[in-house]
Amino acid sequence: MSIPQKTREYRLPKVDGFHNLTLTEAPLPKLKSTEVLLKVHAVSLQYRDLIVAKGTYPLGQKENPVPGSDMAGEIIAIGEDVKGWKVGERVSPNFAVDHVFGDPTAEIKATGLGAPIDGVLTEYKIVPAHSLVRIPEHLSYEEASTLPCAALTAYNALLGGNPVLKGGDFVLVQGTGGVSIFGLQIAVASGATVIATSSSDKKLETAKKLGAKYVINYKKTPNWEEEVLKITNGRGVDHVLEVGGPGTILKSVEAVRYAGNVAVIGFVAGQADTSQLPLLVLGKAINMRGVLIGSRQQFEEMNRLIEAVKLKPVVDKVFNFEHARDAYEYQDSQQHVGKVVIKVSKD
Ligand SMILES: NC(=O)c1ccc[n+]([C@@H]2O[C@H](COP(=O)([O-])OP(=O)(O)OC[C@H]3O[C@@H](n4cnc5c(N)ncnc54)[C@H](OP(=O)(O)O)[C@@H]3O)[C@@H](O)[C@H]2O)c1
């Protein structure tokens, strides 16, 4: 393949909605000796992409970014100092390209694709070689593009902290979006019993097919934390993947067992009064841990699990590159279960 000199890429010159997504053409910079050039095959969307486009992402974004954090593609050129990679290998860069191992730092957080630095909604992308992981062999590019943010966040929440998930633990996942569906699948793959909530009975049927043993419709059962306590004979769950934020967090601490674990991940459920939170947390000796995606090392460990159990990501719908805005609208409509993907390359 001849090395391209240009790339078609989306940018967000303004950030008050998806209508700002603008497809442009830009020259590719010269490859540094420690970098690789990737042909982007597929990109998956996150809730984060929606709020970056709306200008409400709370963790900071650059002016006029190329959006998108999660991609799968192939290496088409390699810097002269890069070792251990070949042209043609199927790879993804880690979400924060400099988060190689260990804890995040302010400097690492500032390397998150698609907000503080330009992202991956582009035909070709240059990334540092130290950000790369190999794609599990049984996954297509569309499937593999769902792993860097949603899957790694769920993996880190359940298996990246201390204490980690043990077989036999109860895990609560909220809603059927990207992080929660991966949380369900990773928990089941690790021998846990999963309780899933959703606004929709139809989506809960899908959650059951994926291995959730108990399901609760949080619209029909607004006091779902009481239902969780009933299911667990009053004990509560061992782990909660808390994606709702202020709107759900008090219920999550009611639903978790004494000294259980609440991974603080998201804020899809809107605002609410959380002034009781410190008292509830200390009163049950709960472990709360903020999760910021994960490191490349955790991504590699997660891929070992994905390969071992042949875990298949749930891809709800695939859109063409030219229809990226439709993909954003669909993700925003919350009709999806799992992941929404944009197919970037035609082959
Ligand atoms: N900290 C991190 O590292 C990290 C990483 C990834 C994502 N996040 C955050 O995690 C959250 C989820 O991200 P995502 O990309 O997985 O989102 P997503 O795929 O867009 O998921 C949205 C889903 O959340 C569910 N939901 C909405 N309101 C809810 C409520 N009140 N209670 C329970 N579930 C509700 C809905 O599912 P149902 O229709 O089934 O109810 C909805 O479809 C976001 O806030 C995101 O910013 C954080």
JSON list of N, CA, C and O in Angstrom, two decimals, residues 9-27:
[
{"chain": "A", "resi": 9, "resn": "GLU", "atom": "N", "xyz": [-11.08, 13.71, 7.54]},
{"chain": "A", "resi": 9, "resn": "GLU", "atom": "CA", "xyz": [-11.32, 13.65, 8.99]},
{"chain": "A", "resi": 9, "resn": "GLU", "atom": "C", "xyz": [-12.49, 14.54, 9.37]},
{"chain": "A", "resi": 9, "resn": "GLU", "atom": "O", "xyz": [-12.78, 15.53, 8.70]},
{"chain": "A", "resi": 10, "resn": "TYR", "atom": "N", "xyz": [-13.18, 14.14, 10.45]},
{"chain": "A", "resi": 10, "resn": "TYR", "atom": "CA", "xyz": [-14.22, 15.01, 11.01]},
{"chain": "A", "resi": 10, "resn": "TYR", "atom": "C", "xyz": [-13.59, 15.96, 12.00]},
{"chain": "A", "resi": 10, "resn": "TYR", "atom": "O", "xyz": [-12.64, 15.59, 12.72]},
{"chain": "A", "resi": 11, "resn": "ARG", "atom": "N", "xyz": [-14.12, 17.18, 12.05]},
{"chain": "A", "resi": 11, "resn": "ARG", "atom": "CA", "xyz": [-13.74, 18.14, 13.09]},
{"chain": "A", "resi": 11, "resn": "ARG", "atom": "C", "xyz": [-15.00, 18.77, 13.66]},
{"chain": "A", "resi": 11, "resn": "ARG", "atom": "O", "xyz": [-16.08, 18.71, 13.04]},
{"chain": "A", "resi": 12, "resn": "LEU", "atom": "N", "xyz": [-14.85, 19.38, 14.83]},
{"chain": "A", "resi": 12, "resn": "LEU", "atom": "CA", "xyz": [-15.95, 20.09, 15.48]},
{"chain": "A", "resi": 12, "resn": "LEU", "atom": "C", "xyz": [-15.55, 21.55, 15.66]},
{"chain": "A", "resi": 12, "resn": "LEU", "atom": "O", "xyz": [-15.06, 21.96, 16.72]},
{"chain": "A", "resi": 13, "resn": "PRO", "atom": "N", "xyz": [-15.74, 22.38, 14.59]},
{"chain": "A", "resi": 13, "resn": "PRO", "atom": "CA", "xyz": [-15.32, 23.78, 14.71]},
{"chain": "A", "resi": 13, "resn": "PRO", "atom": "C", "xyz": [-16.12, 24.54, 15.76]},
{"chain": "A", "resi": 13, "resn": "PRO", "atom": "O", "xyz": [-15.61, 25.48, 16.35]},
{"chain": "A", "resi": 14, "resn": "LYS", "atom": "N", "xyz": [-17.36, 24.10, 15.99]},
{"chain": "A", "resi": 14, "resn": "LYS", "atom": "CA", "xyz": [-18.14, 24.64, 17.11]},
{"chain": "A", "resi": 14, "resn": "LYS", "atom": "C", "xyz": [-18.69, 23.45, 17.89]},
{"chain": "A", "resi": 14, "resn": "LYS", "atom": "O", "xyz": [-18.79, 22.35, 17.32]},
{"chain": "A", "resi": 15, "resn": "VAL", "atom": "N", "xyz": [-19.09, 23.69, 19.13]},
{"chain": "A", "resi": 15, "resn": "VAL", "atom": "CA", "xyz": [-19.54, 22.54, 19.93]},
{"chain": "A", "resi": 15, "resn": "VAL", "atom": "C", "xyz": [-20.88, 22.83, 20.60]},
{"chain": "A", "resi": 15, "resn": "VAL", "atom": "O", "xyz": [-21.00, 22.79, 21.82]},
{"chain": "A", "resi": 16, "resn": "ASP", "atom": "N", "xyz": [-21.91, 23.06, 19.76]},
{"chain": "A", "resi": 16, "resn": "ASP", "atom": "CA", "xyz": [-23.26, 23.16, 20.34]},
{"chain": "A", "resi": 16, "resn": "ASP", "atom": "C", "xyz": [-24.20, 22.16, 19.68]},
{"chain": "A", "resi": 16, "resn": "ASP", "atom": "O", "xyz": [-25.39, 22.39, 19.56]},
{"chain": "A", "resi": 17, "resn": "GLY", "atom": "N", "xyz": [-23.65, 21.02, 19.26]},
{"chain": "A", "resi": 17, "resn": "GLY", "atom": "CA", "xyz": [-24.50, 19.95, 18.72]},
{"chain": "A", "resi": 17, "resn": "GLY", "atom": "C", "xyz": [-23.83, 19.20, 17.59]},
{"chain": "A", "resi": 17, "resn": "GLY", "atom": "O", "xyz": [-22.78, 19.60, 17.08]},
{"chain": "A", "resi": 18, "resn": "PHE", "atom": "N", "xyz": [-24.49, 18.09, 17.20]},
{"chain": "A", "resi": 18, "resn": "PHE", "atom": "CA", "xyz": [-23.88, 17.18, 16.21]},
{"chain": "A", "resi": 18, "resn": "PHE", "atom": "C", "xyz": [-23.82, 17.79, 14.81]},
{"chain": "A", "resi": 18, "resn": "PHE", "atom": "O", "xyz": [-23.06, 17.33, 13.97]},
{"chain": "A", "resi": 19, "resn": "HIS", "atom": "N", "xyz": [-24.68, 18.84, 14.56]},
{"chain": "A", "resi": 19, "resn": "HIS", "atom": "CA", "xyz": [-24.67, 19.47, 13.23]},
{"chain": "A", "resi": 19, "resn": "HIS", "atom": "C", "xyz": [-23.31, 20.09, 12.92]},
{"chain": "A", "resi": 19, "resn": "HIS", "atom": "O", "xyz": [-23.01, 20.40, 11.78]},
{"chain": "A", "resi": 20, "resn": "ASN", "atom": "N", "xyz": [-22.49, 20.27, 13.93]},
{"chain": "A", "resi": 20, "resn": "ASN", "atom": "CA", "xyz": [-21.15, 20.85, 13.71]},
{"chain": "A", "resi": 20, "resn": "ASN", "atom": "C", "xyz": [-20.14, 19.85, 13.15]},
{"chain": "A", "resi": 20, "resn": "ASN", "atom": "O", "xyz": [-19.06, 20.26, 12.72]},
{"chain": "A", "resi": 21, "resn": "LEU", "atom": "N", "xyz": [-20.48, 18.57, 13.17]},
{"chain": "A", "resi": 21, "resn": "LEU", "atom": "CA", "xyz": [-19.54, 17.57, 12.65]},
{"chain": "A", "resi": 21, "resn": "LEU", "atom": "C", "xyz": [-19.24, 17.89, 11.18]},
{"chain": "A", "resi": 21, "resn": "LEU", "atom": "O", "xyz": [-20.14, 17.85, 10.33]},
{"chain": "A", "resi": 22, "resn": "THR", "atom": "N", "xyz": [-18.00, 18.20, 10.88]},
{"chain": "A", "resi": 22, "resn": "THR", "atom": "CA", "xyz": [-17.63, 18.69, 9.56]},
{"chain": "A", "resi": 22, "resn": "THR", "atom": "C", "xyz": [-16.55, 17.79, 8.97]},
{"chain": "A", "resi": 22, "resn": "THR", "atom": "O", "xyz": [-15.47, 17.64, 9.57]},
{"chain": "A", "resi": 23, "resn": "LEU", "atom": "N", "xyz": [-16.85, 17.22, 7.79]},
{"chain": "A", "resi": 23, "resn": "LEU", "atom": "CA", "xyz": [-15.87, 16.35, 7.13]},
{"chain": "A", "resi": 23, "resn": "LEU", "atom": "C", "xyz": [-14.94, 17.21, 6.29]},
{"chain": "A", "resi": 23, "resn": "LEU", "atom": "O", "xyz": [-15.39, 17.95, 5.40]},
{"chain": "A", "resi": 24, "resn": "THR", "atom": "N", "xyz": [-13.65, 17.15, 6.58]},
{"chain": "A", "resi": 24, "resn": "THR", "atom": "CA", "xyz": [-12.67, 17.97, 5.85]},
{"chain": "A", "resi": 24, "resn": "THR", "atom": "C", "xyz": [-11.51, 17.07, 5.42]},
{"chain": "A", "resi": 24, "resn": "THR", "atom": "O", "xyz": [-11.47, 15.88, 5.78]},
{"chain": "A", "resi": 25, "resn": "GLU", "atom": "N", "xyz": [-10.58, 17.66, 4.68]},
{"chain": "A", "resi": 25, "resn": "GLU", "atom": "CA", "xyz": [-9.38, 16.91, 4.29]},
{"chain": "A", "resi": 25, "resn": "GLU", "atom": "C", "xyz": [-8.17, 17.64, 4.85]},
{"chain": "A", "resi": 25, "resn": "GLU", "atom": "O", "xyz": [-8.14, 18.87, 4.83]},
{"chain": "A", "resi": 26, "resn": "ALA", "atom": "N", "xyz": [-7.21, 16.90, 5.37]},
{"chain": "A", "resi": 26, "resn": "ALA", "atom": "CA", "xyz": [-6.04, 17.53, 5.97]},
{"chain": "A", "resi": 26, "resn": "ALA", "atom": "C", "xyz": [-4.79, 16.75, 5.59]},
{"chain": "A", "resi": 26, "resn": "ALA", "atom": "O", "xyz": [-4.86, 15.53, 5.42]},
{"chain": "A", "resi": 27, "resn": "PRO", "atom": "N", "xyz": [-3.64, 17.45, 5.45]},
{"chain": "A", "resi": 27, "resn": "PRO", "atom": "CA", "xyz": [-2.39, 16.71, 5.19]},
{"chain": "A", "resi": 27, "resn": "PRO", "atom": "C", "xyz": [-1.99, 15.92, 6.43]},
{"chain": "A", "resi": 27, "resn": "PRO", "atom": "O", "xyz": [-2.26, 16.34, 7.55]}
]
